[in-house]
Amino acid sequence: MKNYKFSVIIFFILLFFSCKECVDKILPAEKITSITNRYEKILYVAKDAKHPPRTINTNSDLVTTDIYDWTSGFFAGNLWYIFELTKDEKWKTEAFKWTEALDTIQYWSGHHDVGFMINCSFGNGLRLSKKAEYKKVLIQAAESLCKRYNPVTKCIKSWDYRKAWDGKTEWFYPVIIDNMMNLELLFEASLLSGNKRFAEIAIQHAETTMKNHYRKDYSCYHVVDYDTLTGKILDKATCQGFTDESAWARGQAWGLYGFTLCYRYTKDTRFLDFAEKIANFIIHNPNLPSDLIPYWDYNANNKNFVPEWKYDASKFKEIPRDASAAAITCSALCELSGYSTKHKYEYIDFAEKSLKSLNSPAYMVVSGKNNYFILDHSVGSIPHGAEIDVPLIYADYYFLEAVLRMKKLNINPT
Ligand code: GLY
């Protein structure tokens, strides 16, 4: 018996050190210190927890956002991830504060992003602190999100009424690929509450998205607009991509991550198969640069694609990359590698290489340029002329998540 206990203790000690060695190789101690220094500066400069940090402006000053903006949950999420990475309680204290500042979002149904906002903040908070009250917040947020579901269209409405780039086409029920990310909240809330309806809506939304958002090559449209009376598709278009028919990089990453998480909760192999096909589109894309950090759109600047919005190619010396898309893809592939038998090592290899690129001076924020975020070179929306080649809070979020997931895979990157 004594020998058995001794072996178990030795096993866990070895496991601890091999995991430590693994994260040390992915993110050496000096990089973790640089990250914590930067996030300490953000905490110092950010006005209050009602104004979550989002990016920087042209003077390299910190730009914060409103709590009703889609990105509001990422800062709290990053604080939870930094706590998970460092185990330093001071990050937990801040994470509680910035999470709870988003308390009213659980009742918000003004757009679909409540999933991002609540799951990244309260969802991680529940996972890492087990604070029981957070369960109620997740369940209430799922109720709010389900208000945007329509049984005729069989999907959740992303945005309210708006017009397409042509200025004429009206979208009454626009659904964007990003919405796949909100399904995690519904699946989690379903498990927490026992309310099967949340999971049923999530599955229905995913099935509708598989059917209507994707092309034959498993790239996807950004926006699909529906007729609420008949459920028919009225328009397929882009809002943040190069053209309606192009493959906006972050959209492809949202889809990959979204179908992977659908498989996590359902074990339905249709979702696994679909995620693998999207992964194939991304990994073997002929327009993917050799460092595996995609251009902001896989078809950007391709003469066969004609933008519907005013595009001046001469504005950009080089086609901007999108580090956020790379970080989301990397994190999703870490998870997918755990489910895929056929492509496990291909996904791990791609995730390792892209993480290595992100983790290099080419993509990490250069000291002195700004003092706040981890990754540089992301793109918010080129058609809107907004946040081009800058750090973005959600790029940091998925980067930290990818690091933690890589650590859990317990692989020593070589
Ligand atoms: N969900 C908005 C974006 O990806 O820019």
Tab-separated table of C-alpha atoms and ligand atoms in Angstrom:
chain	number	residue	atom	x	y	z
A	1	MET	CA	0.000	0.000	0.000
A	2	LYS	CA	2.837	2.332	1.014
A	3	ASN	CA	4.597	1.624	-2.265
A	4	TYR	CA	1.411	2.368	-4.180
A	5	LYS	CA	0.961	5.735	-2.431
A	6	PHE	CA	4.596	6.575	-3.062
A	7	SER	CA	4.225	5.778	-6.789
A	8	VAL	CA	1.116	7.942	-7.059
A	9	ILE	CA	2.911	10.863	-5.401
A	10	ILE	CA	5.934	10.447	-7.698
A	11	PHE	CA	3.612	10.254	-10.731
A	12	PHE	CA	1.961	13.578	-9.846
A	13	ILE	CA	5.284	15.258	-9.116
A	14	LEU	CA	6.597	14.151	-12.521
A	15	LEU	CA	3.363	15.253	-14.199
A	16	PHE	CA	3.652	18.651	-12.525
A	17	PHE	CA	7.213	19.149	-13.725
A	18	SER	CA	6.537	17.902	-17.256
A	19	CYS	CA	3.551	20.313	-17.540
A	20	LYS	CA	5.675	23.107	-16.108
A	21	GLU	CA	8.444	22.355	-18.569
A	22	CYS	CA	5.855	22.350	-21.326
A	23	VAL	CA	4.416	25.783	-20.483
A	24	ASP	CA	7.929	27.101	-19.903
A	25	LYS	CA	8.795	26.164	-23.462
A	26	ILE	CA	5.607	27.640	-24.881
A	27	LEU	CA	5.806	30.759	-22.777
A	28	PRO	CA	9.105	31.204	-20.913
A	29	ALA	CA	9.052	32.912	-17.525
A	30	GLU	CA	10.310	36.231	-18.908
A	31	LYS	CA	7.409	36.334	-21.391
A	32	ILE	CA	4.908	35.666	-18.612
A	33	THR	CA	6.476	38.525	-16.663
A	34	SER	CA	6.218	40.792	-19.685
A	35	ILE	CA	2.528	39.861	-20.038
A	36	THR	CA	1.768	40.465	-16.381
A	37	ASN	CA	3.631	43.803	-16.520
A	38	ARG	CA	1.526	44.873	-19.470
A	39	TYR	CA	-1.722	43.838	-17.846
A	40	GLU	CA	-0.692	45.608	-14.637
A	41	LYS	CA	-0.270	48.771	-16.710
A	42	ILE	CA	-3.702	48.284	-18.230
A	43	LEU	CA	-5.209	47.893	-14.769
A	44	TYR	CA	-3.446	51.067	-13.668
A	45	VAL	CA	-4.613	53.140	-16.638
A	46	ALA	CA	-8.121	51.746	-17.247
A	47	LYS	CA	-10.617	54.154	-15.777
A	48	ASP	CA	-12.889	51.727	-13.992
A	49	ALA	CA	-14.287	48.263	-14.406
A	50	LYS	CA	-17.268	49.649	-16.347
A	51	HIS	CA	-14.910	50.537	-19.206
A	52	PRO	CA	-13.159	47.361	-20.325
A	53	PRO	CA	-9.946	47.819	-22.352
A	54	ARG	CA	-10.153	46.990	-26.038
A	55	THR	CA	-7.240	48.388	-28.082
A	56	ILE	CA	-4.985	51.440	-28.497
A	57	ASN	CA	-5.386	54.607	-30.578
A	58	THR	CA	-2.866	56.165	-32.971
A	59	ASN	CA	-1.105	57.830	-30.006
A	60	SER	CA	-0.759	54.390	-28.411
A	61	ASP	CA	-3.158	55.382	-25.640
A	62	LEU	CA	-5.406	52.736	-24.165
A	63	VAL	CA	-8.892	52.647	-25.683
A	64	THR	CA	-11.679	51.237	-23.557
A	65	THR	CA	-15.188	50.242	-24.498
A	66	ASP	CA	-18.730	50.230	-23.235
A	67	ILE	CA	-19.941	47.171	-21.311
A	68	TYR	CA	-22.617	46.595	-23.964
A	69	ASP	CA	-19.980	46.226	-26.688
A	70	TRP	CA	-19.292	42.672	-27.907
A	71	THR	CA	-15.714	42.769	-26.588
A	72	SER	CA	-16.552	43.710	-22.995
A	73	GLY	CA	-16.019	40.223	-21.501
A	74	PHE	CA	-12.540	39.598	-22.868
A	75	PHE	CA	-10.583	41.707	-20.397
A	76	ALA	CA	-12.085	39.873	-17.418
A	77	GLY	CA	-11.456	36.641	-19.346
A	78	ASN	CA	-7.800	37.568	-19.791
A	79	LEU	CA	-7.469	38.262	-16.078
A	80	TRP	CA	-8.899	34.780	-15.350
A	81	TYR	CA	-6.474	33.228	-17.833
A	82	ILE	CA	-3.513	35.113	-16.355
A	83	PHE	CA	-4.597	33.851	-12.941
A	84	GLU	CA	-4.759	30.310	-14.351
A	85	LEU	CA	-1.299	30.732	-15.848
A	86	THR	CA	0.403	32.315	-12.833
A	87	LYS	CA	-1.746	31.039	-9.925
A	88	ASP	CA	-1.176	34.469	-8.389
A	89	GLU	CA	-4.242	35.421	-6.307
A	90	LYS	CA	-3.935	39.127	-7.161
A	91	TRP	CA	-5.176	38.346	-10.693
A	92	LYS	CA	-8.152	36.504	-9.270
A	93	THR	CA	-9.116	39.529	-7.185
A	94	GLU	CA	-9.021	41.747	-10.280
A	95	ALA	CA	-10.825	39.111	-12.342
A	96	PHE	CA	-13.714	39.057	-9.850
A	97	LYS	CA	-13.955	42.843	-9.999
A	98	TRP	CA	-13.951	43.121	-13.802
A	99	THR	CA	-16.299	40.166	-14.181
A	100	GLU	CA	-18.882	41.476	-11.766
A	101	ALA	CA	-18.875	44.894	-13.424
A	102	LEU	CA	-20.643	43.121	-16.317
A	103	ASP	CA	-23.461	41.888	-14.099
A	104	THR	CA	-26.255	43.654	-16.023
A	105	ILE	CA	-25.231	42.021	-19.326
A	106	GLN	CA	-27.037	38.845	-18.292
A	107	TYR	CA	-30.321	40.646	-19.131
A	108	TRP	CA	-29.049	42.070	-22.423
A	109	SER	CA	-30.664	40.890	-25.615
A	110	GLY	CA	-29.787	43.829	-27.877
A	111	HIS	CA	-27.453	41.665	-29.986
A	112	HIS	CA	-26.181	38.088	-30.003
A	113	ASP	CA	-22.834	38.751	-28.351
A	114	VAL	CA	-24.043	38.107	-24.806
A	115	GLY	CA	-22.419	34.695	-25.252
A	116	PHE	CA	-18.948	36.172	-25.717
A	117	MET	CA	-19.497	38.779	-23.011
A	118	ILE	CA	-20.772	36.475	-20.272
A	119	ASN	CA	-19.027	33.226	-21.063
A	120	CYS	CA	-15.515	34.692	-21.279
A	121	SER	CA	-15.996	36.564	-17.985
A	122	PHE	CA	-18.479	34.739	-15.720
A	123	GLY	CA	-17.959	31.400	-17.501
A	124	ASN	CA	-14.233	31.377	-16.778
A	125	GLY	CA	-14.966	32.801	-13.335
A	126	LEU	CA	-17.257	29.895	-12.515
A	127	ARG	CA	-14.730	27.386	-13.817
A	128	LEU	CA	-11.835	28.822	-11.819
A	129	SER	CA	-13.517	30.104	-8.655
A	130	LYS	CA	-16.629	27.882	-8.388
A	131	LYS	CA	-18.540	30.947	-7.172
A	132	ALA	CA	-22.098	29.572	-7.115
A	133	GLU	CA	-23.835	32.884	-7.974
A	134	TYR	CA	-22.139	32.856	-11.377
A	135	LYS	CA	-24.244	29.860	-12.413
A	136	LYS	CA	-27.395	31.994	-12.210
A	137	VAL	CA	-25.743	34.667	-14.344
A	138	LEU	CA	-24.890	32.160	-17.093
A	139	ILE	CA	-28.412	30.736	-17.061
A	140	GLN	CA	-30.029	34.180	-17.175
A	141	ALA	CA	-27.698	35.219	-20.029
A	142	ALA	CA	-28.723	32.109	-21.958
A	143	GLU	CA	-32.391	33.077	-21.453
A	144	SER	CA	-31.589	36.532	-22.852
A	145	LEU	CA	-29.782	35.073	-25.876
A	146	CYS	CA	-32.650	32.679	-26.613
A	147	LYS	CA	-34.984	35.682	-27.006
A	148	ARG	CA	-33.240	36.176	-30.336
A	149	TYR	CA	-34.066	32.678	-31.562
A	150	ASN	CA	-36.808	32.212	-34.136
A	151	PRO	CA	-38.250	28.722	-34.838
A	152	VAL	CA	-39.041	29.758	-38.426
A	153	THR	CA	-35.485	30.735	-39.367
A	154	LYS	CA	-34.161	28.045	-36.999
A	155	CYS	CA	-31.307	30.265	-35.866
A	156	ILE	CA	-30.420	33.122	-33.525
A	157	LYS	CA	-30.518	36.656	-34.937
A	158	SER	CA	-27.104	38.306	-34.611
A	159	TRP	CA	-27.880	41.941	-35.259
A	160	ASP	CA	-31.021	43.983	-35.564
A	161	TYR	CA	-31.993	45.668	-38.822
A	162	ARG	CA	-29.170	47.168	-40.875
A	163	LYS	CA	-28.196	47.742	-44.492
A	164	ALA	CA	-25.590	45.914	-46.574
A	165	TRP	CA	-22.572	47.694	-48.100
A	166	ASP	CA	-24.481	48.459	-51.312
A	167	GLY	CA	-26.579	50.856	-49.215
A	168	LYS	CA	-29.775	49.354	-50.611
A	169	THR	CA	-30.060	45.757	-49.475
A	170	GLU	CA	-31.811	45.650	-46.129
A	171	TRP	CA	-31.053	42.962	-43.564
A	172	PHE	CA	-33.951	42.251	-41.239
A	173	TYR	CA	-32.642	39.019	-39.717
A	174	PRO	CA	-28.861	38.991	-40.225
A	175	VAL	CA	-27.005	36.003	-38.815
A	176	ILE	CA	-23.204	36.152	-38.787
A	177	ILE	CA	-20.761	33.268	-38.539
A	178	ASP	CA	-19.379	34.770	-35.299
A	179	ASN	CA	-22.643	33.670	-33.683
A	180	MET	CA	-21.336	30.097	-33.502
A	181	MET	CA	-19.206	31.303	-30.581
A	182	ASN	CA	-22.266	32.176	-28.507
A	183	LEU	CA	-23.398	28.554	-28.500
A	184	GLU	CA	-20.877	27.716	-25.770
A	185	LEU	CA	-22.941	29.782	-23.331
A	186	LEU	CA	-26.103	27.881	-24.301
A	187	PHE	CA	-24.496	24.453	-23.910
A	188	GLU	CA	-22.966	25.424	-20.554
A	189	ALA	CA	-26.236	26.917	-19.272
A	190	SER	CA	-28.059	23.777	-20.370
A	191	LEU	CA	-25.715	21.612	-18.283
A	192	LEU	CA	-25.915	23.976	-15.314
A	193	SER	CA	-29.703	24.322	-15.319
A	194	GLY	CA	-30.847	21.029	-16.780
A	195	ASN	CA	-32.858	23.100	-19.294
A	196	LYS	CA	-32.564	21.118	-22.517
A	197	ARG	CA	-34.034	23.955	-24.569
A	198	PHE	CA	-30.750	25.904	-24.457
A	199	ALA	CA	-28.827	22.993	-25.981
A	200	GLU	CA	-31.594	22.308	-28.508
A	201	ILE	CA	-31.444	25.901	-29.736
A	202	ALA	CA	-27.654	25.724	-29.939
A	203	ILE	CA	-27.816	22.517	-31.993
A	204	GLN	CA	-30.514	23.923	-34.255
A	205	HIS	CA	-28.495	27.104	-34.831
A	206	ALA	CA	-25.389	25.053	-35.678
A	207	GLU	CA	-27.340	22.867	-38.124
A	208	THR	CA	-28.813	25.911	-39.868
A	209	THR	CA	-25.365	27.499	-40.066
A	210	MET	CA	-23.859	24.320	-41.550
A	211	LYS	CA	-26.548	24.324	-44.203
A	212	ASN	CA	-26.622	27.995	-45.136
A	213	HIS	CA	-23.350	29.718	-44.269
A	214	TYR	CA	-20.903	27.347	-45.944
A	215	ARG	CA	-19.675	26.993	-49.497
A	216	LYS	CA	-18.546	23.825	-51.228
A	217	ASP	CA	-14.914	24.421	-50.226
A	218	TYR	CA	-15.943	24.826	-46.547
A	219	SER	CA	-15.197	28.520	-46.443
A	220	CYS	CA	-18.093	30.561	-45.129
A	221	TYR	CA	-20.070	33.699	-45.759
A	222	HIS	CA	-19.943	36.283	-43.048
A	223	VAL	CA	-23.626	37.272	-43.078
A	224	VAL	CA	-26.756	35.339	-44.048
A	225	ASP	CA	-30.019	37.256	-43.931
A	226	TYR	CA	-33.335	35.420	-43.448
A	227	ASP	CA	-37.001	36.043	-44.120
A	228	THR	CA	-38.693	35.651	-40.743
A	229	LEU	CA	-42.035	34.600	-42.243
A	230	THR	CA	-40.770	31.842	-44.522
A	231	GLY	CA	-37.276	31.111	-43.171
A	232	LYS	CA	-35.908	31.619	-46.709
A	233	ILE	CA	-32.466	33.089	-47.292
A	234	LEU	CA	-32.639	36.648	-48.598
A	235	ASP	CA	-28.969	37.546	-48.839
A	236	LYS	CA	-25.468	36.128	-48.383
A	237	ALA	CA	-22.845	38.782	-47.934
A	238	THR	CA	-20.003	40.223	-45.943
A	239	CYS	CA	-19.765	43.023	-43.453
A	240	GLN	CA	-16.121	42.803	-42.358
A	241	GLY	CA	-14.568	40.728	-45.153
A	242	PHE	CA	-13.072	41.688	-48.525
A	243	THR	CA	-16.088	40.755	-50.640
A	244	ASP	CA	-19.358	38.872	-50.283
A	245	GLU	CA	-17.766	35.773	-51.842
A	246	SER	CA	-14.402	35.955	-50.082
A	247	ALA	CA	-13.228	34.168	-46.949
A	248	TRP	CA	-12.845	36.669	-44.104
A	249	ALA	CA	-10.084	35.176	-41.915
A	250	ARG	CA	-11.643	35.722	-38.502
A	251	GLY	CA	-14.965	34.369	-39.753
A	252	GLN	CA	-13.282	31.109	-40.791
A	253	ALA	CA	-11.700	30.916	-37.329
A	254	TRP	CA	-15.035	31.549	-35.542
A	255	GLY	CA	-16.618	28.738	-37.556
A	256	LEU	CA	-13.803	26.292	-36.781
A	257	TYR	CA	-13.946	27.076	-33.079
A	258	GLY	CA	-17.761	26.999	-33.046
A	259	PHE	CA	-18.204	23.578	-34.645
A	260	THR	CA	-15.421	22.158	-32.478
A	261	LEU	CA	-17.238	23.267	-29.344
A	262	CYS	CA	-20.503	21.836	-30.695
A	263	TYR	CA	-18.771	18.464	-30.886
A	264	ARG	CA	-17.411	18.925	-27.339
A	265	TYR	CA	-20.938	19.147	-25.923
A	266	THR	CA	-22.904	16.857	-28.259
A	267	LYS	CA	-20.409	14.232	-29.428
A	268	ASP	CA	-22.328	14.424	-32.700
A	269	THR	CA	-19.827	13.353	-35.362
A	270	ARG	CA	-21.457	15.619	-37.977
A	271	PHE	CA	-19.966	18.556	-36.091
A	272	LEU	CA	-16.558	16.902	-35.780
A	273	ASP	CA	-16.522	16.113	-39.473
A	274	PHE	CA	-17.556	19.678	-40.296
A	275	ALA	CA	-14.873	21.195	-38.050
A	276	GLU	CA	-12.271	18.977	-39.743
A	277	LYS	CA	-13.369	20.214	-43.151
A	278	ILE	CA	-13.082	23.846	-42.065
A	279	ALA	CA	-9.655	23.063	-40.584
A	280	ASN	CA	-8.644	21.621	-43.938
A	281	PHE	CA	-9.717	24.828	-45.710
A	282	ILE	CA	-7.579	26.895	-43.340
A	283	ILE	CA	-4.510	24.664	-43.025
A	284	HIS	CA	-4.158	23.949	-46.738
A	285	ASN	CA	-5.177	27.369	-47.975
A	286	PRO	CA	-2.868	28.445	-50.827
A	287	ASN	CA	-3.053	32.048	-49.596
A	288	LEU	CA	-1.854	31.276	-46.099
A	289	PRO	CA	1.590	32.837	-45.480
A	290	SER	CA	4.384	30.505	-44.398
A	291	ASP	CA	4.363	31.806	-40.795
A	292	LEU	CA	0.711	30.617	-40.622
A	293	ILE	CA	-0.665	34.023	-39.612
A	294	PRO	CA	-3.403	34.716	-42.166
A	295	TYR	CA	-4.053	37.851	-44.125
A	296	TRP	CA	-7.181	39.533	-42.782
A	297	ASP	CA	-9.088	37.830	-45.604
A	298	TYR	CA	-7.915	34.735	-47.493
A	299	ASN	CA	-8.862	36.445	-50.760
A	300	ALA	CA	-7.722	39.979	-49.917
A	301	ASN	CA	-6.499	41.920	-52.951
A	302	ASN	CA	-7.414	39.074	-55.320
A	303	LYS	CA	-8.468	40.766	-58.552
A	304	ASN	CA	-11.221	38.214	-59.116
A	305	PHE	CA	-12.960	39.499	-56.011
A	306	VAL	CA	-14.565	42.933	-56.239
A	307	PRO	CA	-15.402	44.634	-52.936
A	308	GLU	CA	-18.856	46.131	-52.465
A	309	TRP	CA	-17.368	48.820	-50.205
A	310	LYS	CA	-14.915	51.579	-51.159
A	311	TYR	CA	-11.510	49.931	-51.231
A	312	ASP	CA	-8.241	51.721	-51.827
A	313	ALA	CA	-5.542	49.034	-52.148
A	314	SER	CA	-2.787	51.690	-52.295
A	315	LYS	CA	-3.461	52.447	-48.607
A	316	PHE	CA	-1.694	49.271	-47.598
A	317	LYS	CA	1.945	48.603	-48.446
A	318	GLU	CA	1.347	44.987	-47.464
A	319	ILE	CA	-1.891	43.149	-46.968
A	320	PRO	CA	-2.572	43.331	-43.227
A	321	ARG	CA	-2.393	40.106	-41.250
A	322	ASP	CA	-4.885	39.224	-38.561
A	323	ALA	CA	-3.192	37.841	-35.452
A	324	SER	CA	-6.597	37.482	-33.779
A	325	ALA	CA	-7.730	35.011	-36.466
A	326	ALA	CA	-4.494	33.062	-35.970
A	327	ALA	CA	-4.956	32.925	-32.180
A	328	ILE	CA	-8.593	31.745	-32.447
A	329	THR	CA	-7.591	29.094	-35.009
A	330	CYS	CA	-4.689	27.952	-32.853
A	331	SER	CA	-6.862	27.577	-29.767
A	332	ALA	CA	-9.577	25.741	-31.731
A	333	LEU	CA	-7.050	23.340	-33.273
A	334	CYS	CA	-5.617	22.515	-29.849
A	335	GLU	CA	-9.099	21.394	-28.832
A	336	LEU	CA	-9.898	19.669	-32.136
A	337	SER	CA	-6.660	17.686	-31.948
A	338	GLY	CA	-8.119	15.990	-28.884
A	339	TYR	CA	-11.127	14.737	-30.847
A	340	SER	CA	-9.702	13.959	-34.260
A	341	THR	CA	-8.126	10.585	-34.849
A	342	LYS	CA	-7.260	11.226	-38.500
A	343	HIS	CA	-5.651	14.647	-38.156
A	344	LYS	CA	-4.568	14.887	-34.514
A	345	TYR	CA	-0.875	15.445	-35.211
A	346	GLU	CA	-1.483	17.703	-38.179
A	347	TYR	CA	-3.576	19.989	-35.946
A	348	ILE	CA	-1.048	19.933	-33.126
A	349	ASP	CA	1.750	20.688	-35.575
A	350	PHE	CA	-0.146	23.620	-37.102
A	351	ALA	CA	-1.141	24.962	-33.664
A	352	GLU	CA	2.448	24.748	-32.416
A	353	LYS	CA	3.861	26.504	-35.452
A	354	SER	CA	1.301	29.287	-35.455
A	355	LEU	CA	1.715	29.770	-31.702
A	356	LYS	CA	5.456	30.006	-32.224
A	357	SER	CA	4.917	32.743	-34.820
A	358	LEU	CA	2.537	34.658	-32.546
A	359	ASN	CA	5.003	34.225	-29.729
A	360	SER	CA	7.803	35.887	-31.706
A	361	PRO	CA	8.878	39.545	-31.983
A	362	ALA	CA	7.062	39.661	-35.337
A	363	TYR	CA	3.652	39.528	-33.624
A	364	MET	CA	4.196	40.325	-29.965
A	365	VAL	CA	3.769	43.964	-29.044
A	366	VAL	CA	7.148	45.653	-29.215
A	367	SER	CA	8.023	47.440	-26.002
A	368	GLY	CA	7.833	51.163	-26.390
A	369	LYS	CA	5.193	51.059	-29.130
A	370	ASN	CA	2.554	50.654	-26.500
A	371	ASN	CA	2.686	49.318	-22.999
A	372	TYR	CA	-0.493	47.379	-22.799
A	373	PHE	CA	-1.412	44.295	-24.816
A	374	ILE	CA	0.305	40.994	-25.730
A	375	LEU	CA	-0.197	40.660	-29.471
A	376	ASP	CA	0.045	43.285	-32.162
A	377	HIS	CA	-1.098	43.106	-35.817
A	378	SER	CA	-4.785	42.293	-35.611
A	379	VAL	CA	-7.560	43.737	-37.707
A	380	GLY	CA	-10.953	44.871	-36.425
A	381	SER	CA	-12.677	45.772	-39.678
A	382	ILE	CA	-10.975	47.040	-42.802
A	383	PRO	CA	-14.226	47.919	-44.645
A	384	HIS	CA	-15.136	50.152	-41.689
A	385	GLY	CA	-11.593	51.584	-41.577
A	386	ALA	CA	-11.506	50.540	-37.917
A	387	GLU	CA	-8.709	49.026	-35.822
A	388	ILE	CA	-6.284	48.071	-38.579
A	389	ASP	CA	-2.976	46.466	-37.619
A	390	VAL	CA	-3.388	47.033	-33.894
A	391	PRO	CA	-3.525	45.021	-30.669
A	392	LEU	CA	-7.025	43.796	-29.855
A	393	ILE	CA	-8.230	42.476	-26.532
A	394	TYR	CA	-9.728	39.331	-28.064
A	395	ALA	CA	-6.472	38.409	-29.837
A	396	ASP	CA	-4.859	38.315	-26.378
A	397	TYR	CA	-7.761	36.253	-25.037
A	398	TYR	CA	-7.454	33.467	-27.604
A	399	PHE	CA	-3.650	33.601	-27.430
A	400	LEU	CA	-3.729	32.999	-23.661
A	401	GLU	CA	-6.335	30.295	-24.155
A	402	ALA	CA	-4.186	28.618	-26.813
A	403	VAL	CA	-1.179	28.674	-24.469
A	404	LEU	CA	-3.230	27.091	-21.682
A	405	ARG	CA	-4.707	24.511	-24.042
A	406	MET	CA	-1.285	23.661	-25.440
A	407	LYS	CA	-0.079	23.238	-21.879
A	408	LYS	CA	-2.972	20.853	-21.144
A	409	LEU	CA	-2.110	18.833	-24.249
A	410	ASN	CA	1.158	18.293	-22.425
A	411	ILE	CA	3.279	18.429	-25.526
A	412	ASN	CA	6.784	19.723	-25.559
A	413	PRO	CA	6.999	21.956	-28.599
A	414	THR	CA	10.170	21.381	-30.528
B	1	GLY	N1	-17.516	39.435	-33.671
B	1	GLY	C1	-17.034	40.555	-34.350
B	1	GLY	C2	-15.704	40.360	-34.960
B	1	GLY	O1	-15.180	39.258	-35.033
B	1	GLY	O2	-15.139	41.343	-35.408
